[in-house]
Amino acid sequence: MSSWNALRALARVELRQLAWHRGRSLLVVLLIAVPVAAMVGGSALLFVTRQTIEEQRVEAMGQATLRMRPGGGWTMERALESLPEHARTTTVVRGTVEVISAGRRLRARDFRLEPHALEPGELAAGLLVMNAGRAPGKAGEVALSEVLIQGLGVTLGESVAIDGRTVLVTGRVADPENLNSAVVLRPYDGEGPVGRPSILVELPEAEAASIAAQWEAQGAQVDLRSRTGADDPFEAFLIFVLGSFAFFEAALVVAAAFAVGMRRRQRELGLLGSNGAPRSGMVAALLVSAAALAAVGGALGIAVGAACARALHPYLDGWTGRMNGPFVAGAFVLGIVTAVLAATLPACGAVRLPIRVALSGRRPVAGSSRGWLFAGLGLGALGVLLVLAGAFGGTRMAALLILSGSILLALGLGAASPWILGGLASWAGPLPIAWRLAVRDAGRFRARNGPAVTAVMAGLSVSVMMAALIASVKDLTRVLDPFLRDDVILVEGPAAEAVARELEREFTVLAAAPFQAVYCDGSLVRAHFADAIRDGERVPFDAWIACGGEELLEVFGVEAAVRDFRAGQIVTVTAERAGASVSLFGSGSDAIGVVPVSGSVATQRLREPRALLSLDHLDALGLHAGLPPRNSLLPWLVRLDRPVTEAMAERARGLAAAAGSPGNTIDAEALRMEPITGFYTLVLALCIVTGLIVIFVATALSSVESTEDAAILHTVGAAPALLRAHAATRAGYLAFLGSALAIPAGLMPMIGFQRLAALSLDFVMPWREIAITLLVMPLVAYAGTWLVATWRKAPRRASISLS
Amino acid sequence: MLAFEDVTRVHGDGERAVRALGPVAFEIRAGEFVAIMGPSGSGKSTLLSLAGALDQPSDGRVHLQGQDLATLGAAELAALRRRTIGFVFQDFNLLPGLTALENVALPLELDGTPGREAREQANEALARVQLERLTGRFPDDLSGGERQRVAIARAFVGPRRMLLADEPTGALDSVTGELVMRLMRDQCERGLTAVLVTHDPSHAAWADRVLYLRDGRLVDETCAPETGSGSPVLPLRG
């Protein structure tokens, strides 16, 4: 009881301190609030951009509690017979069909449902949504999705052919989880299902589980609603890892803030000790105050994160307004743990000080930092090993190994920083006075300046990593062929043709044409160029084949090959010189045919499509047209008389948005790299700004150490400029050291991740950004501190102990 | 050398105003060693701060070498502290990041003296306080007496003519304290002007003149019968 009373008394002292030192308390609150807000906001947005478990369940089984697909001798009939009388059921048949209208043939996903099954309260409700017209109620009626209606050029009330039967289009249907999907909805009339049938069943949960077990034993495929749907652990893991990085960064600055606070309160803590306060009680009280600040910061972060996510929701589909509970709780707890861990070392150090020394107010002389050096070397070496293991080991945990190795390396460099500070201090003799004092002071108080250096390093290492990534990606893009010609605009979506016609009115257009991909029995056809030669080397490759009219040749700049095209030859749009003929492959491993290849080579190299075939020759070859691999129904290519600029692409985007139906998109080569570069540059800029904020906060905190020195300098006649230089040099020096350590800490993860990249990404050293990190950041820290020192008053007389 | 003309120093304003000093008026001649005594809160340290251009009077004028300190800007005051005034404090106030030699050379370096010349002068000053063998040590490696001798060496290094000492022996044992007082006396014999704030009558006895402060006002003044003798405490006048 007495120890509880002591803790309560000490905690009261600490909590009052928080109110008295509002600036420092606010700093800690903000440092915790920012990563909490990022995690809460990130998880909320994750909820928006990803299917929820309920959405996954509706997509799979509508409102049913059970879904059964026949198998292992267990048929639909036997399943229906085995159900209790009170069970509600409906049948769903899924498959693929070919839809034909006015000579256009398109493949689509086929849904056959019992009439009214999609109505509210029915078991298939939510599986598909009727947007216009009515659901098909009898044989000979269908509903089509928007892309089919647009692609086939039909309207509600017109007819199309499906599987050789003419049917009436009664409505427009949509798959709520894939609005651009080609979907045919037909009524299931109990006749022998063509496709994959399943039964949706509604039963009480316990009963459904029992039936499911019984059916599974018979060999049927059974999905229980309660077992369907799962969170993707990787995304959650990624957010937690990135959040942990932010908390790590915050912890370092929070540790520096607490270290400064302890230093300022050294006498007071000595006084508490001299009055009999137990060390454990003092540490506990200090940690309670840290937890209290973190709780405030966490609450603030949750509010800010939720508000930011809500503010962003107009730009995203499907905002549900729901928060991700585990993430919110996890971020809050992580915030408290971070603050408590960050406060532990300074708190223990402060109360370990002998009471006599604490009461004197003298700064204790730093102990040996060799232990930290060894710890740092150990952690750093382990980190490098993990990164290398991840990069070259080829394990499934590669990303995790690289990530954890990078964190360990950063921690190792941070742990070694006190030793580096101490070592450099012994070489400061020949330096000018301001530099000499800054370097020696940093070395003397290395235990408190180490976290500042580490915080700067952690902040800037992300910038270095991003810079290396951007440099490597840019290098790759210089080597890779572009996706599109630089003078071509690609239009995709239900109103692609209308948008293409608008573009013809807006710009000077040389050619515009739709294109599809070549299929064989529903499978995408790939041409195998076994004898392709590029730069004198044989480079065999596979490519899907685009098909269309002669305008397509002009769009791709291979109009010279029109005679070969008309003759049914494949026209290549590649940098490679193909052989005389090419083998075509469908779903199997056997070639389905051999087609002669035109000798024409495009004026611009393209990555895909690399081969063109006339639409008129498909039937003769036993092939048909279908969706291009981009999963857009009938995209159009529009070739302009000049390279497409970003402004032109923006104008085209505006025309697409104004086309009336949703889902129309614009693509151009000018946009392809720019958004990526722009995004990375934005991230890089954010990292640099974060790094600068960390530099200022960390060095401002550590500059408290030099307050007394500044006062002494004042009394011995140091000019105001020198006093400013003293503070600025300290900031610049710590920033420089942090920046220098950020380079290995930032490059190492990039070296690892570039090995994992899907494309063969060569590592490119970002020299310019490294120079900025090494020179500009310390200079900015120097200049910023100089300015702040100019605004602040000269050291007060009271800081010198005139008795 | 140093003259106070009806100097008053008030801290705070309105109802919270506290008169720390004054009005006081006195003059200290060049080469004189003056001790200031008085109970705690009598204004001794305030007086020393005003004399050393660390603080500005609320009223009245402080003249140092004929210059009114109120007319000088921050840079000129800093130059004055570099070239004319040296401080010695009870808790030494040496820069822990500099060696003894560097601490002593600091005012010279700050004043633009070339490094080698500054170090030579600092070496001389340290030799005068018998610390020539400890020049490379940092303050944390020195004893209290040694630190205070380094501080005294810094206070009179170069062209400085005025030494202001605030309880310089407060943190030292009596033997070391006596040594420090003898050093100050010696510097005055060489022409330095010294002002010593002390509680200890035995240390005040080293001075040529003792000023007594109470409640911020000069209440008494005593003089030594013969200067430079290091004679014991003088009787109070009045």
XYZ file of C-alpha atoms in Angstrom, chain B residues 7-238:
232
model
C 22.705 52.970 -10.341
C 19.432 51.201 -9.613
C 18.353 47.788 -10.784
C 14.733 46.781 -10.437
C 13.528 43.322 -11.469
C 9.938 43.006 -12.671
C 7.458 45.845 -12.864
C 4.309 47.184 -11.256
C 3.304 45.471 -8.050
C 5.807 42.702 -8.677
C 8.774 45.053 -8.964
C 11.686 44.156 -6.709
C 14.526 46.595 -6.180
C 17.664 44.452 -6.282
C 20.141 47.290 -6.113
C 20.460 50.972 -5.565
C 20.669 53.632 -5.891
C 24.419 53.205 -5.414
C 27.335 55.371 -6.419
C 31.001 54.550 -6.132
C 34.203 54.550 -8.117
C 36.992 52.009 -8.392
C 40.376 53.163 -9.551
C 42.653 51.260 -11.889
C 44.778 48.673 -10.066
C 42.496 48.712 -7.036
C 41.296 45.483 -5.402
C 37.788 46.007 -4.022
C 35.765 43.482 -2.086
C 31.994 43.657 -1.836
C 30.366 42.093 1.183
C 26.852 41.818 2.421
C 24.196 39.320 3.377
C 22.399 37.181 0.833
C 20.020 39.217 -1.288
C 21.861 42.449 -0.636
C 22.560 42.980 -4.355
C 26.199 41.899 -4.567
C 25.789 39.693 -7.636
C 23.519 42.229 -9.290
C 26.223 44.830 -8.838
C 28.801 42.500 -10.342
C 26.567 41.751 -13.338
C 26.112 45.434 -13.988
C 29.851 46.019 -13.669
C 30.572 43.226 -16.121
C 28.060 44.411 -18.734
C 25.987 41.274 -18.278
C 23.004 43.363 -17.213
C 21.685 46.880 -17.752
C 20.732 49.236 -14.898
C 17.124 50.343 -14.561
C 18.365 53.786 -13.695
C 21.725 55.540 -13.442
C 24.897 54.908 -15.389
C 27.798 52.483 -15.264
C 31.090 53.770 -16.695
C 33.936 51.457 -17.506
C 37.181 53.051 -18.594
C 35.213 56.221 -19.142
C 32.635 54.593 -21.398
C 28.953 54.613 -20.528
C 27.939 50.962 -20.919
C 24.372 51.958 -21.804
C 25.621 53.512 -25.017
C 27.203 50.288 -26.274
C 25.515 47.732 -28.471
C 25.537 43.974 -27.983
C 28.615 43.473 -30.163
C 30.523 46.279 -28.428
C 29.609 44.891 -25.017
C 30.801 41.479 -26.150
C 34.070 43.058 -27.298
C 34.372 44.757 -23.917
C 34.001 41.427 -22.149
C 36.606 39.905 -24.456
C 39.192 42.658 -24.071
C 38.620 44.337 -20.736
C 36.608 42.244 -18.297
C 37.352 38.794 -16.975
C 34.937 36.831 -14.818
C 35.641 34.252 -12.153
C 32.669 32.320 -10.772
C 32.115 30.094 -7.782
C 31.432 27.093 -9.984
C 34.262 27.885 -12.402
C 32.152 28.013 -15.585
C 34.794 26.522 -17.810
C 33.701 25.082 -21.098
C 33.911 21.326 -20.542
C 34.526 20.695 -24.220
C 37.764 22.681 -24.241
C 41.103 21.866 -22.630
C 42.550 24.130 -19.943
C 44.738 25.840 -22.544
C 41.843 26.261 -24.962
C 39.616 27.659 -22.200
C 42.212 30.284 -21.358
C 42.879 31.076 -25.012
C 39.155 31.354 -25.721
C 38.719 35.154 -25.245
C 41.787 35.772 -27.404
C 40.585 33.413 -30.109
C 37.170 35.016 -30.015
C 38.873 38.381 -30.437
C 40.624 37.209 -33.576
C 44.101 36.565 -32.183
C 45.867 33.970 -34.331
C 45.748 30.509 -32.807
C 49.451 30.133 -32.080
C 49.722 33.550 -30.466
C 46.580 32.930 -28.421
C 47.981 29.640 -27.177
C 51.300 31.270 -26.269
C 49.567 33.923 -24.211
C 47.319 31.304 -22.639
C 50.369 29.230 -21.771
C 51.896 32.272 -20.076
C 48.719 32.895 -18.124
C 48.566 29.274 -17.021
C 52.194 29.437 -15.996
C 51.357 32.431 -13.822
C 48.807 30.295 -11.978
C 51.280 27.396 -11.910
C 49.289 25.133 -14.194
C 51.672 24.959 -17.127
C 51.797 21.159 -16.846
C 48.045 20.691 -17.061
C 47.353 22.659 -20.222
C 46.018 19.684 -22.203
C 43.571 18.497 -19.572
C 39.829 18.950 -19.809
C 38.010 20.612 -16.879
C 36.470 17.314 -15.783
C 39.997 15.987 -15.241
C 41.024 18.872 -12.963
C 40.477 19.413 -9.244
C 38.314 22.289 -7.994
C 41.327 24.445 -7.168
C 42.921 23.774 -10.523
C 39.706 24.650 -12.322
C 39.449 27.916 -10.456
C 43.055 28.762 -11.300
C 42.276 28.062 -14.966
C 39.279 30.383 -14.631
C 41.493 33.101 -13.107
C 44.042 32.646 -15.886
C 41.243 33.061 -18.408
C 40.037 36.170 -16.585
C 43.331 38.034 -16.933
C 44.712 36.611 -20.172
C 45.560 39.108 -22.901
C 44.841 42.800 -22.524
C 42.137 42.447 -19.844
C 42.382 44.983 -17.065
C 39.366 44.176 -14.913
C 38.676 41.002 -12.984
C 35.214 40.409 -11.533
C 35.040 37.490 -9.117
C 31.820 36.155 -7.629
C 32.550 34.004 -4.581
C 35.531 32.428 -6.341
C 36.506 30.412 -3.277
C 33.028 29.210 -2.391
C 33.599 25.731 -3.758
C 37.196 25.388 -2.549
C 38.864 24.302 0.652
C 40.477 26.990 2.784
C 44.036 26.339 1.619
C 43.098 26.448 -2.048
C 40.908 29.462 -1.322
C 43.865 31.298 0.137
C 45.935 30.395 -2.932
C 43.259 31.823 -5.215
C 43.094 35.044 -3.205
C 46.867 35.388 -3.377
C 46.691 34.960 -7.139
C 44.117 37.729 -7.401
C 46.179 39.944 -5.197
C 49.229 39.285 -7.354
C 47.322 40.291 -10.475
C 46.325 43.538 -8.823
C 49.967 44.160 -7.966
C 50.587 43.883 -11.709
C 48.031 46.615 -12.396
C 44.804 44.648 -12.785
C 41.621 46.006 -11.221
C 39.671 43.423 -9.267
C 36.194 43.340 -7.753
C 35.537 40.454 -5.423
C 32.117 39.463 -4.106
C 32.495 37.378 -0.970
C 30.862 36.392 2.268
C 34.185 35.574 3.884
C 35.819 38.445 5.839
C 39.190 36.691 5.648
C 39.057 36.878 1.881
C 37.793 40.445 1.903
C 40.877 41.256 3.926
C 42.983 40.796 0.811
C 41.246 43.796 -0.760
C 42.303 47.431 -0.712
C 38.774 48.497 0.009
C 35.614 46.748 1.177
C 32.145 47.935 0.228
C 29.230 46.761 2.358
C 25.808 46.268 0.799
C 22.531 45.777 2.591
C 19.126 45.719 0.943
C 20.693 46.906 -2.277
C 22.380 49.970 -0.839
C 25.953 50.736 0.112
C 25.927 51.005 3.875
C 29.604 51.089 4.677
C 33.092 51.197 3.262
C 36.461 50.363 4.781
C 39.993 50.805 3.496
C 43.217 48.966 4.219
C 45.825 51.041 6.062
C 48.422 50.065 3.509
C 47.619 48.458 0.156
C 49.099 45.238 -1.074
C 49.840 43.902 2.349
C 47.356 41.120 2.413
C 46.600 42.237 5.900
C 43.694 40.951 8.004
C 40.165 42.258 8.094
C 39.759 45.975 8.570
C 37.451 47.370 11.205
C 34.056 48.519 10.041
C 33.626 52.209 9.700
C 30.643 53.644 11.465
